[in-house]
Amino acid sequence: MRLFGKEPVRMENSEIARVFFEIADLLELKGGDLFRVRSYRNAGMVADGLPESLKTLYEDGGEDGLKGIPGIGESTRTKIIEMLETGGCAFHRELLTEMPSGMLEILKVSGVGPKKAALIHKELGVKTIDELEKAAAEGRIQELAGFGQVSEEKILRGIKDLKSRTQVFKLSFVTPFALSFVAWLKKVPGIIDIVPAGSYRRWKETVGDLDILTTCSDARAVMDHFVKHPEVREVVSMGETKSTVVLKAGLQVDIRVLEKKAFGAALQYFTGSKAHNVAIRDRAKRMGLKISEYGVFRENGQWVAGEKEEAVYAAVGLPWIPPELREMRGEIEAAEKGALPEPLKRSDIRGDLHVHTKESDGTYTLEQMAEAAMKLGYEYMAVTDHSKAVGIARGLDEARIMAQMQAVDEFNDKLRKQKKKFTVLKSTEVDIRADGTLDHPESVLRKLDLVVASVHSGFSMSMDEMTKRVVKAIRTGLINIIGHPTGRLIGEREPYLIDLAKVMAEAKKYNTALELNSYPDRLDLNDSHCMLAKEKGVLVAISTDSHSIHHLANIEYGIHTARRGWLEKKDVLNTRPLVELMKILKKK
Ligand SMILES: [Zn+2]
Ligand SMILES: [Zn+2]
């Protein structure tokens, strides 16, 4: 094992974001002011989503370089400078002396919010996940006020889930590293192909590690350059044509340099899924062929194909199958019949139907969000700020939404005068209350172009109750789209219990679409839900739930999740041109 010495590293956006998120969690554990908690969490989100490096902005422009970033106020800016200068934050360290760092880990257990965690800490002296597990196993949690046997069992299950999740990363966490390695490897003289394969290439929502495949005349140069990537913490192995490193962030990255002749076969092999590859190999066997990572061969060892992935599939009598479909969900049979879905394209998407502004918990104005949406080539965008029930997000009451509608009308008039072909839709993300009623009066909802309705509270209902709640909301006939229909946050919060088949049956009757929320922590509907929606004939709206102009690009995650779910252009609501969209929206 070789270790590469590193100079002291100054903090990157993601590390700064992590400190802000931890400060927010620690303040919340202490029972601190919720608005202060929110401002740190918000600063974390902004730092995380910022395309420019804070380090570079500060190096180039000093403190002024950091001014004007929405969501970063004076106090958080001072802390960013402190972190860039010193590599740490005194306030963060101070909070950690008051609250053990193991408590942050405990917050990741589903079913344990900050209030519960603080109580368990205070009453039982629990400081770590292991202590929490012990206390729950010994039945000491259920004796606390506000807990019972059910919540104790839920905590035990949550701990088990959390432990089994370790070493699995969210796709959006892995993406920047994948892109960074591709850019890094491009600098190697003579390098030709650089493709990250594996579940990353299939756009699976979680990724275990990164497998990069390359071709190059000088394999040694690729190996040498690869291990010097600045994010590398440890070089696990370094060979002639294959190396493995672990990044500071904990992610493992493997690289292989391949013969040009075998690149397609290796790409097919290392993209997976395992189940898909087993089926392809069996099919080859039946045809008297053998497929491996080195190529397709006849029984006598004669080489048939391998340079291109398409040729590997062609050798077994199939068209090329897009990586997102390689999950053994019928793709081989469909390929055989020429019935693979037509892959949804970025250019098929005509607009975004879930966008927040400063009015609620977004960080930009209506005008700024619209400008950003226009730059993406969209025809329309729906402004969907929260309703008043979501108090922490400064949800809009009746008076404020009426004022916003007027602002949208005026803005659209302005666009028309400028001959711009872009329309902002008057909309809302109205809360579905616990009893299934909606958080805006019908008179308001009828004035809007589009109504998105979502659940934001009371996640612990039984499946029956939750299903009834959402079905009741759909039956008002006022809803165009159900937002993030299961409420899950990947790796953080399990979906609430809901019978999606029943919800879809009702949605179909009332001409209501279901959302595929592209926010990378959500991806909700997920891929298999999309398949179900298609089967039930329910339209899917692929939206971003953007809280910043930088989030609009997350639509890519939604598009690829939709592709994993076999959705085509016709299955997606916001592939419609404006006129057609408005017709569908009116039929609620
Ligand atoms: Zn929402
Ligand atoms: Zn939202």
Coordinates of C-alpha atoms and ligand atoms in Angstrom, one line a residue:
M1 CA 0.0 0.0 0.0
R2 CA 1.4 3.4 -1.0
L3 CA 0.4 6.6 0.5
F4 CA 0.9 9.9 -1.2
G5 CA 1.7 12.9 1.1
K6 CA -0.6 15.8 0.7
E7 CA -0.1 19.5 1.2
P8 CA -2.6 21.0 3.7
V9 CA -5.8 21.2 1.7
R10 CA -8.0 24.3 1.8
M11 CA -11.6 23.6 1.9
E12 CA -13.7 22.9 -1.2
N13 CA -17.4 23.9 -1.5
S14 CA -18.6 20.4 -0.5
E15 CA -16.6 20.5 2.7
I16 CA -17.8 24.0 3.6
A17 CA -21.3 22.8 2.9
R18 CA -20.8 19.8 5.2
V19 CA -19.8 22.2 8.1
F20 CA -22.9 24.3 7.5
F21 CA -25.1 21.3 7.5
E22 CA -23.5 20.1 10.7
I23 CA -23.9 23.5 12.4
A24 CA -27.6 23.4 11.4
D25 CA -28.0 19.9 12.9
L26 CA -26.1 20.8 16.1
L27 CA -28.2 23.9 16.6
E28 CA -31.3 22.0 16.1
L29 CA -30.2 19.3 18.6
K30 CA -29.6 22.1 21.1
G31 CA -33.2 23.3 20.4
G32 CA -31.9 26.5 18.8
D33 CA -33.9 29.1 16.8
L34 CA -35.4 27.4 13.7
F35 CA -34.8 30.3 11.4
R36 CA -31.1 30.3 12.3
V37 CA -31.0 26.6 11.7
R38 CA -32.6 27.2 8.3
S39 CA -30.2 29.9 7.4
Y40 CA -27.2 27.5 8.0
R41 CA -28.9 24.7 6.1
N42 CA -29.7 27.0 3.3
A43 CA -26.0 28.3 3.2
G44 CA -25.0 24.6 3.0
M45 CA -27.3 24.0 0.1
V46 CA -26.0 27.1 -1.7
A47 CA -22.4 26.2 -1.1
D48 CA -23.0 22.6 -2.4
G49 CA -24.9 23.7 -5.5
L50 CA -22.6 26.6 -6.5
P51 CA -20.9 25.9 -9.8
E52 CA -17.9 28.2 -9.0
S53 CA -15.4 27.2 -6.3
L54 CA -15.7 29.5 -3.3
K55 CA -12.0 29.1 -2.9
T56 CA -11.4 30.6 -6.4
L57 CA -14.0 33.4 -5.9
Y58 CA -12.2 34.4 -2.7
E59 CA -8.7 34.1 -4.2
D60 CA -9.7 36.2 -7.2
G61 CA -11.9 38.8 -5.5
G62 CA -11.3 38.7 -1.8
E63 CA -14.3 39.2 0.4
D64 CA -16.1 41.1 -2.4
G65 CA -15.8 38.0 -4.5
L66 CA -18.1 36.3 -2.1
K67 CA -20.7 39.1 -1.9
G68 CA -23.9 38.8 -3.9
I69 CA -24.2 35.0 -3.6
P70 CA -27.9 34.6 -2.7
G71 CA -28.5 32.7 0.5
I72 CA -25.0 33.7 1.9
G73 CA -25.4 36.5 4.5
E74 CA -22.7 38.4 6.4
S75 CA -22.4 35.8 9.2
T76 CA -22.1 32.8 6.9
R77 CA -19.8 34.7 4.6
T78 CA -17.5 35.4 7.5
K79 CA -17.5 31.7 8.3
I80 CA -16.7 30.8 4.7
I81 CA -13.7 33.1 4.8
E82 CA -12.6 31.6 8.1
M83 CA -12.8 28.1 6.7
L84 CA -10.9 29.1 3.5
E85 CA -8.2 30.8 5.6
T86 CA -7.8 28.3 8.4
G87 CA -9.4 25.0 7.2
G88 CA -12.0 25.0 10.0
C89 CA -14.7 27.0 11.8
A90 CA -14.5 27.9 15.5
F91 CA -18.3 28.1 15.9
H92 CA -18.6 24.6 14.6
R93 CA -15.9 23.3 16.9
E94 CA -17.6 25.1 19.8
L95 CA -20.9 23.4 19.1
L96 CA -19.1 20.1 18.9
T97 CA -17.8 20.5 22.5
E98 CA -21.4 21.0 23.6
M99 CA -22.8 18.1 21.7
P100 CA -20.9 14.9 20.9
S101 CA -20.2 14.3 17.2
G102 CA -21.8 10.9 17.4
M103 CA -25.2 12.7 17.7
L104 CA -24.8 13.8 14.1
E105 CA -24.6 10.2 13.1
I106 CA -27.7 9.4 15.2
L107 CA -29.7 12.0 13.2
K108 CA -29.1 9.9 10.1
V109 CA -31.2 7.1 11.6
S110 CA -34.7 7.2 10.1
G111 CA -37.3 7.8 12.7
V112 CA -34.9 9.9 14.9
G113 CA -35.4 13.7 14.5
P114 CA -33.5 16.3 16.4
K115 CA -36.0 16.5 19.2
K116 CA -36.0 12.8 19.8
A117 CA -32.3 12.6 19.6
A118 CA -31.8 15.4 22.1
L119 CA -34.2 13.7 24.5
I120 CA -32.5 10.3 24.2
H121 CA -29.1 12.0 24.8
K122 CA -30.4 13.9 27.8
E123 CA -32.3 11.0 29.5
L124 CA -30.0 8.1 28.6
G125 CA -26.7 9.7 28.0
V126 CA -26.5 8.1 24.6
K127 CA -23.7 9.6 22.5
T128 CA -23.2 7.2 19.6
I129 CA -25.1 5.0 17.2
D130 CA -23.8 1.9 19.0
E131 CA -25.0 3.2 22.3
L132 CA -28.4 4.0 20.7
E133 CA -28.6 0.5 19.4
K134 CA -27.8 -1.0 22.8
A135 CA -30.4 1.2 24.5
A136 CA -33.0 0.2 22.0
A137 CA -32.2 -3.5 22.2
E138 CA -32.4 -3.3 26.0
G139 CA -35.9 -1.7 25.8
R140 CA -34.8 1.5 27.4
I141 CA -36.0 3.8 24.6
Q142 CA -39.7 2.7 24.8
E143 CA -39.8 3.8 28.5
L144 CA -39.1 7.5 27.5
A145 CA -41.9 9.9 27.3
G146 CA -43.2 10.2 23.7
F147 CA -41.7 6.8 22.7
G148 CA -43.2 3.4 22.6
Q149 CA -42.5 -0.1 21.5
V150 CA -43.2 0.7 17.9
S151 CA -40.9 3.7 17.8
E152 CA -38.2 1.6 19.5
E153 CA -38.5 -1.1 16.8
K154 CA -38.4 1.6 14.1
I155 CA -35.2 2.9 15.5
L156 CA -33.6 -0.5 15.5
R157 CA -34.6 -1.0 11.9
G158 CA -33.3 2.4 11.1
I159 CA -29.9 1.6 12.5
K160 CA -29.8 -1.6 10.6
D161 CA -30.7 0.2 7.4
L162 CA -28.1 2.9 8.0
K163 CA -25.3 0.3 8.6
S164 CA -26.2 -1.6 5.5
R165 CA -26.1 1.6 3.5
T166 CA -22.5 2.4 4.3
Q167 CA -20.2 2.6 1.3
V168 CA -23.1 3.3 -1.0
F169 CA -23.2 6.8 -2.4
K170 CA -25.9 8.9 -4.0
L171 CA -25.5 9.2 -7.8
S172 CA -25.3 13.0 -7.5
F173 CA -22.5 12.7 -4.9
V174 CA -20.4 10.5 -7.4
T175 CA -21.1 12.6 -10.5
P176 CA -18.7 15.5 -9.8
F177 CA -15.9 13.0 -9.0
A178 CA -16.6 11.1 -12.2
L179 CA -16.5 14.3 -14.3
S180 CA -13.4 15.5 -12.5
F181 CA -11.6 12.2 -13.2
V182 CA -12.6 12.3 -16.9
A183 CA -11.2 15.9 -17.1
W184 CA -8.1 14.9 -15.2
L185 CA -7.4 11.9 -17.4
K186 CA -7.8 13.9 -20.6
K187 CA -4.5 15.4 -19.8
V188 CA -2.6 12.1 -20.3
P189 CA -0.9 12.2 -23.7
G190 CA -2.2 9.6 -26.1
I191 CA -5.4 8.8 -24.1
I192 CA -8.4 8.0 -26.4
D193 CA -11.4 6.6 -24.5
I194 CA -12.3 7.6 -20.9
V195 CA -15.7 6.2 -19.8
P196 CA -16.9 5.7 -16.2
A197 CA -18.9 2.5 -16.4
G198 CA -20.8 0.5 -13.7
S199 CA -24.0 1.6 -12.1
Y200 CA -22.9 5.2 -12.6
R201 CA -23.3 4.7 -16.4
R202 CA -26.7 3.1 -15.8
W203 CA -27.8 6.2 -13.8
K204 CA -28.7 4.1 -10.8
E205 CA -29.7 6.2 -7.9
T206 CA -26.9 4.9 -5.7
V207 CA -23.5 3.9 -6.7
G208 CA -21.0 1.7 -4.8
D209 CA -17.8 2.6 -6.5
L210 CA -16.6 4.1 -9.8
D211 CA -15.1 2.0 -12.6
I212 CA -13.3 4.0 -15.2
L213 CA -12.4 2.3 -18.5
T214 CA -9.8 3.8 -20.8
T215 CA -7.7 3.1 -23.9
C216 CA -4.2 4.6 -24.3
S217 CA -1.0 3.8 -26.0
D218 CA 0.9 4.4 -22.8
A219 CA -0.8 2.5 -19.9
R220 CA 2.0 3.4 -17.5
A221 CA 1.3 7.2 -18.0
V222 CA -2.4 6.6 -17.3
M223 CA -1.7 4.8 -14.0
D224 CA 0.9 7.4 -12.9
H225 CA -1.5 10.3 -13.6
F226 CA -4.6 8.6 -12.2
V227 CA -3.1 8.1 -8.6
K228 CA -2.1 11.8 -8.5
H229 CA -5.6 13.1 -8.7
P230 CA -5.9 15.7 -5.9
E231 CA -8.9 14.0 -4.3
V232 CA -7.0 10.7 -3.8
R233 CA -6.5 9.8 -0.1
E234 CA -5.0 6.4 -0.5
V235 CA -3.6 4.2 -3.3
V236 CA -4.9 0.7 -2.6
S237 CA -3.1 -0.9 -5.6
M238 CA -1.3 0.2 -8.6
G239 CA -0.6 -2.2 -11.5
E240 CA 0.4 -2.1 -15.1
T241 CA -3.1 -1.7 -16.5
K242 CA -5.3 -1.5 -13.4
S243 CA -5.3 0.6 -10.2
T244 CA -7.5 1.3 -7.3
V245 CA -7.7 4.4 -5.1
V246 CA -9.9 5.6 -2.3
L247 CA -10.8 9.3 -2.3
K248 CA -10.9 11.6 0.7
A249 CA -14.7 11.4 0.4
G250 CA -14.5 7.6 0.9
L251 CA -15.4 6.7 -2.6
Q252 CA -13.4 3.9 -4.3
V253 CA -12.3 4.5 -7.9
D254 CA -10.9 1.7 -10.1
I255 CA -9.3 2.3 -13.5
R256 CA -8.4 0.0 -16.3
V257 CA -6.5 0.5 -19.5
L258 CA -7.8 -1.8 -22.2
E259 CA -6.8 -3.0 -25.6
K260 CA -8.7 -1.1 -28.2
K261 CA -9.9 -4.4 -29.5
A262 CA -11.6 -5.3 -26.2
F263 CA -12.9 -1.9 -25.2
G264 CA -16.6 -2.5 -26.2
A265 CA -16.7 -5.9 -24.5
A266 CA -15.2 -4.5 -21.3
L267 CA -17.6 -1.6 -21.4
Q268 CA -20.5 -4.0 -21.8
Y269 CA -19.1 -6.2 -19.0
F270 CA -18.3 -3.4 -16.5
T271 CA -21.5 -1.5 -17.1
G272 CA -23.7 -4.4 -15.8
S273 CA -26.1 -5.0 -14.3
K274 CA -24.9 -8.5 -13.3
A275 CA -28.3 -10.0 -14.0
H276 CA -28.4 -8.4 -17.5
N277 CA -24.9 -9.7 -18.3
V278 CA -25.7 -13.2 -17.1
A279 CA -28.7 -13.3 -19.5
I280 CA -26.6 -11.9 -22.4
R281 CA -23.9 -14.5 -21.7
D282 CA -26.4 -17.4 -21.6
R283 CA -27.9 -16.2 -24.8
A284 CA -24.4 -16.2 -26.4
K285 CA -23.8 -19.7 -25.1
R286 CA -27.0 -20.9 -26.8
M287 CA -25.6 -19.5 -30.0
G288 CA -22.3 -21.2 -29.6
L289 CA -20.5 -18.1 -28.5
K290 CA -18.6 -17.0 -25.4
I291 CA -18.7 -13.4 -24.1
S292 CA -16.2 -12.1 -21.6
E293 CA -14.7 -8.8 -20.7
Y294 CA -12.1 -9.5 -23.5
G295 CA -14.6 -10.0 -26.3
V296 CA -17.0 -12.3 -28.1
F297 CA -15.4 -15.6 -29.2
R298 CA -16.5 -18.7 -31.0
E299 CA -16.1 -22.0 -29.2
N300 CA -12.8 -22.6 -31.0
G301 CA -11.5 -19.4 -29.5
Q302 CA -11.9 -17.3 -32.7
W303 CA -12.5 -13.6 -32.0
V304 CA -15.9 -12.3 -33.2
A305 CA -16.3 -8.8 -31.7
G306 CA -15.3 -6.6 -28.9
E307 CA -14.1 -3.2 -30.1
K308 CA -17.5 -1.6 -30.0
E309 CA -20.3 -2.3 -27.5
E310 CA -22.8 -2.3 -30.4
A311 CA -20.9 -5.1 -32.0
V312 CA -21.1 -7.2 -28.8
Y313 CA -24.9 -6.9 -28.8
A314 CA -25.1 -7.5 -32.6
A315 CA -23.1 -10.7 -32.2
V316 CA -26.0 -12.1 -30.1
G317 CA -28.6 -10.8 -32.5
L318 CA -29.7 -7.7 -30.6
P319 CA -29.7 -4.0 -31.1
W320 CA -27.6 -1.9 -28.7
I321 CA -29.5 -1.6 -25.4
P322 CA -29.2 1.8 -23.5
P323 CA -27.3 1.4 -20.2
E324 CA -30.3 2.7 -18.2
L325 CA -32.4 -0.3 -19.3
R326 CA -29.9 -3.0 -18.4
E327 CA -31.7 -4.1 -15.3
M328 CA -33.4 -7.3 -16.4
R329 CA -36.8 -5.8 -16.6
G330 CA -37.7 -7.2 -20.0
E331 CA -35.2 -5.3 -22.0
I332 CA -33.7 -8.3 -23.8
E333 CA -37.2 -9.5 -24.9
A334 CA -38.1 -6.0 -26.0
A335 CA -34.8 -5.6 -27.9
E336 CA -35.5 -8.9 -29.6
K337 CA -38.9 -7.7 -30.8
G338 CA -37.6 -4.2 -31.8
A339 CA -39.8 -2.8 -29.0
L340 CA -37.3 -1.0 -26.8
P341 CA -38.6 2.4 -25.7
E342 CA -37.5 5.4 -27.7
P343 CA -35.1 7.1 -25.2
L344 CA -36.3 10.4 -23.8
K345 CA -34.0 13.3 -24.8
R346 CA -33.1 16.5 -23.0
S347 CA -34.5 18.4 -25.9
D348 CA -37.9 16.7 -25.5
I349 CA -38.5 18.7 -22.2
R350 CA -40.3 22.0 -22.9
G351 CA -40.4 23.4 -19.4
D352 CA -40.1 23.0 -15.7
L353 CA -43.3 22.6 -13.7
H354 CA -41.9 22.9 -10.1
V355 CA -39.8 25.9 -9.2
H356 CA -39.6 27.9 -6.0
T357 CA -38.7 31.6 -5.7
K358 CA -37.6 33.9 -2.8
E359 CA -41.3 34.3 -2.0
S360 CA -41.1 30.9 -0.1
D361 CA -37.9 29.0 0.4
G362 CA -36.1 29.6 -2.9
T363 CA -33.1 31.9 -3.2
Y364 CA -33.9 33.8 -6.4
T365 CA -36.6 36.0 -7.7
L366 CA -39.3 35.0 -10.2
E367 CA -37.5 37.0 -12.9
Q368 CA -34.1 35.3 -12.2
M369 CA -35.6 31.8 -12.2
A370 CA -37.4 32.6 -15.5
E371 CA -34.2 34.0 -17.1
A372 CA -32.4 30.8 -16.1
A373 CA -35.2 28.6 -17.5
M374 CA -35.1 30.6 -20.8
K375 CA -31.3 30.0 -21.1
L376 CA -32.1 26.2 -21.0
G377 CA -34.3 26.7 -24.0
Y378 CA -37.6 26.2 -22.2
E379 CA -40.9 27.5 -23.4
Y380 CA -42.5 27.7 -19.9
M381 CA -41.9 27.4 -16.2
A382 CA -44.4 27.1 -13.4
V383 CA -43.7 29.1 -10.2
T384 CA -44.8 26.8 -7.4
D385 CA -44.1 28.4 -4.1
H386 CA -45.3 26.7 -0.9
S387 CA -48.6 27.4 0.8
K388 CA -48.9 28.7 4.4
A389 CA -49.0 25.3 6.1
V390 CA -45.3 25.0 5.4
G391 CA -44.4 27.8 7.9
I392 CA -40.7 27.2 7.9
A393 CA -40.6 27.8 4.2
R394 CA -42.6 31.0 4.6
G395 CA -45.5 29.5 2.6
L396 CA -47.8 32.0 0.9
D397 CA -51.2 32.9 2.3
E398 CA -54.1 33.9 0.1
A399 CA -53.1 37.6 -0.1
R400 CA -49.5 36.8 -1.0
I401 CA -50.4 34.3 -3.8
M402 CA -52.9 36.8 -5.3
A403 CA -50.1 39.3 -5.4
Q404 CA -47.8 36.8 -6.9
M405 CA -50.3 36.0 -9.7
Q406 CA -50.4 39.7 -10.5
A407 CA -46.6 39.8 -10.6
V408 CA -46.6 36.8 -13.0
D409 CA -49.2 38.5 -15.3
E410 CA -47.1 41.7 -15.4
F411 CA -43.9 39.7 -16.1
N412 CA -45.6 37.7 -18.9
D413 CA -46.8 41.0 -20.4
K414 CA -43.3 42.3 -20.4
L415 CA -42.0 39.1 -22.1
R416 CA -44.7 39.4 -24.8
K417 CA -43.7 43.0 -25.5
Q418 CA -40.1 41.9 -25.8
K419 CA -41.4 39.2 -28.3
K420 CA -39.9 36.5 -26.1
K421 CA -41.5 33.1 -26.5
F422 CA -41.6 32.2 -22.9
T423 CA -44.5 32.0 -20.4
V424 CA -44.5 31.7 -16.6
L425 CA -47.4 29.7 -15.4
K426 CA -49.3 30.8 -12.3
S427 CA -49.0 28.0 -9.9
T428 CA -48.4 26.7 -6.3
E429 CA -47.1 23.7 -4.5
V430 CA -50.1 23.5 -2.2
D431 CA -49.8 21.4 0.9
I432 CA -52.0 18.4 1.2
R433 CA -53.0 18.6 4.9
A434 CA -53.2 15.6 7.2
D435 CA -56.9 15.3 6.5
G436 CA -56.5 15.4 2.8
T437 CA -57.8 19.0 2.4
L438 CA -55.8 21.5 0.4
D439 CA -54.0 24.5 2.0
H440 CA -55.5 27.1 -0.4
P441 CA -59.2 27.8 -0.9
E442 CA -60.8 26.4 -4.0
S443 CA -61.4 30.0 -5.3
V444 CA -57.6 30.6 -5.3
L445 CA -56.7 27.2 -6.9
R446 CA -59.2 27.8 -9.7
K447 CA -57.4 31.0 -10.7
L448 CA -54.1 29.2 -11.2
D449 CA -52.8 27.7 -14.4
L450 CA -51.4 24.7 -12.7
V451 CA -51.7 23.2 -9.2
V452 CA -49.0 20.9 -7.8
A453 CA -50.0 19.3 -4.5
S454 CA -47.7 17.6 -2.1
V455 CA -47.4 16.0 1.4
H456 CA -44.9 17.8 3.7
S457 CA -45.9 16.5 7.1
G458 CA -47.4 13.6 9.0
F459 CA -45.2 11.1 7.2
S460 CA -45.8 8.3 9.8
M461 CA -49.4 7.6 8.9
S462 CA -50.4 4.1 8.0
M463 CA -50.6 3.1 4.3
D464 CA -54.3 3.2 4.4
E465 CA -54.5 6.7 5.9
M466 CA -51.8 8.2 3.6
T467 CA -53.4 6.7 0.5
K468 CA -56.9 8.0 1.6
R469 CA -55.3 11.4 2.3
V470 CA -53.8 11.8 -1.2
V471 CA -56.8 10.2 -3.0
K472 CA -59.1 12.7 -1.2
A473 CA -56.9 15.5 -2.5
I474 CA -57.0 14.2 -6.0
R475 CA -60.8 13.9 -5.8
T476 CA -61.2 17.6 -5.4
G477 CA -60.5 17.7 -9.1
L478 CA -58.3 20.7 -8.5
I479 CA -54.9 19.1 -8.8
N480 CA -52.8 18.8 -11.9
I481 CA -49.7 17.1 -10.4
I482 CA -48.9 15.3 -7.2
G483 CA -45.5 16.4 -6.1
H484 CA -42.7 14.0 -4.9
P485 CA -45.4 11.3 -4.4
T486 CA -43.5 9.1 -1.8
G487 CA -41.6 11.8 0.1
R488 CA -38.4 9.8 0.3
L489 CA -35.0 11.3 0.5
I490 CA -32.4 8.9 -0.8
G491 CA -30.3 7.5 2.0
E492 CA -31.9 9.8 4.5
R493 CA -35.6 9.3 4.8
E494 CA -37.6 6.2 3.8
P495 CA -40.7 6.8 1.6
Y496 CA -43.9 7.2 3.5
L497 CA -46.3 4.3 3.2
I498 CA -48.6 4.8 0.3
D499 CA -50.4 2.6 -2.2
L500 CA -49.2 4.1 -5.4
A501 CA -51.3 1.8 -7.6
K502 CA -54.4 3.1 -6.0
V503 CA -53.2 6.7 -6.2
M504 CA -52.5 6.2 -9.9
A505 CA -55.9 4.7 -10.6
E506 CA -57.5 7.8 -9.1
A507 CA -55.0 10.1 -10.8
K508 CA -56.0 8.6 -14.1
K509 CA -59.7 9.3 -13.5
Y510 CA -59.1 12.9 -12.5
N511 CA -56.5 13.7 -15.3
T512 CA -53.8 14.2 -12.6
A513 CA -50.1 13.6 -13.4
L514 CA -47.6 12.3 -11.0
E515 CA -44.3 14.0 -10.5
L516 CA -40.8 12.6 -11.1
N517 CA -39.0 15.1 -8.9
S518 CA -35.5 15.4 -10.3
Y519 CA -33.9 16.8 -7.2
P520 CA -31.0 14.3 -6.8
D521 CA -31.8 13.6 -3.2
R522 CA -35.4 12.7 -4.1
L523 CA -35.8 11.1 -7.6
D524 CA -39.4 10.5 -6.6
L525 CA -41.2 8.8 -8.5
N526 CA -38.3 6.3 -8.8
D527 CA -37.6 4.2 -11.9
S528 CA -40.0 1.3 -11.1
H529 CA -42.8 3.7 -10.1
C530 CA -42.4 5.2 -13.6
M531 CA -42.9 1.8 -15.2
L532 CA -46.1 1.5 -13.1
A533 CA -47.3 4.9 -14.1
K534 CA -46.8 4.1 -17.8
E535 CA -48.6 0.8 -17.4
K536 CA -51.5 2.6 -15.7
G537 CA -51.6 5.3 -18.4
V538 CA -50.8 8.1 -15.9
L539 CA -48.7 11.0 -17.2
V540 CA -45.5 11.8 -15.4
A541 CA -44.3 15.4 -15.0
I542 CA -40.5 15.6 -14.8
S543 CA -39.7 18.7 -12.7
T544 CA -36.7 19.9 -10.7
D545 CA -38.2 21.4 -7.5
S546 CA -35.5 24.0 -8.0
H547 CA -34.8 26.3 -5.1
S548 CA -32.0 28.0 -7.0
I549 CA -31.1 28.8 -10.6
H550 CA -28.3 26.2 -10.3
H551 CA -30.9 23.4 -9.5
L552 CA -32.6 23.7 -12.9
A553 CA -29.9 21.5 -14.5
N554 CA -30.9 18.6 -12.2
I555 CA -33.5 17.9 -14.9
E556 CA -30.8 15.5 -16.3
Y557 CA -31.3 13.2 -13.2
G558 CA -35.0 13.2 -13.9
I559 CA -34.6 12.4 -17.6
H560 CA -32.3 9.5 -16.9
T561 CA -34.5 8.1 -14.1
A562 CA -37.4 8.3 -16.5
R563 CA -35.3 6.4 -19.1
R564 CA -34.7 3.8 -16.4
G565 CA -38.4 3.7 -16.0
W566 CA -39.0 3.1 -19.8
L567 CA -40.8 6.4 -20.2
E568 CA -41.0 7.9 -23.6
K569 CA -41.8 11.4 -24.8
K570 CA -45.5 10.7 -25.0
D571 CA -45.6 9.5 -21.4
V572 CA -44.3 12.8 -20.0
L573 CA -46.5 15.9 -19.4
N574 CA -43.9 18.6 -19.9
T575 CA -42.8 17.4 -23.4
R576 CA -46.0 19.1 -24.6
P577 CA -45.8 22.5 -26.3
L578 CA -47.5 25.2 -24.3
V579 CA -50.8 25.2 -26.1
E580 CA -51.2 21.5 -25.8
L581 CA -50.1 21.6 -22.1
M582 CA -52.7 24.3 -21.3
K583 CA -55.4 22.1 -22.9
I584 CA -54.4 19.1 -20.6
L585 CA -54.2 21.4 -17.6
K586 CA -57.7 22.8 -18.2
K587 CA -59.3 19.3 -18.2
K588 CA -58.9 19.0 -14.4
Ligands
ZN1 ZN -42.4 19.8 -1.8
ZN2 ZN -41.1 22.1 -3.9

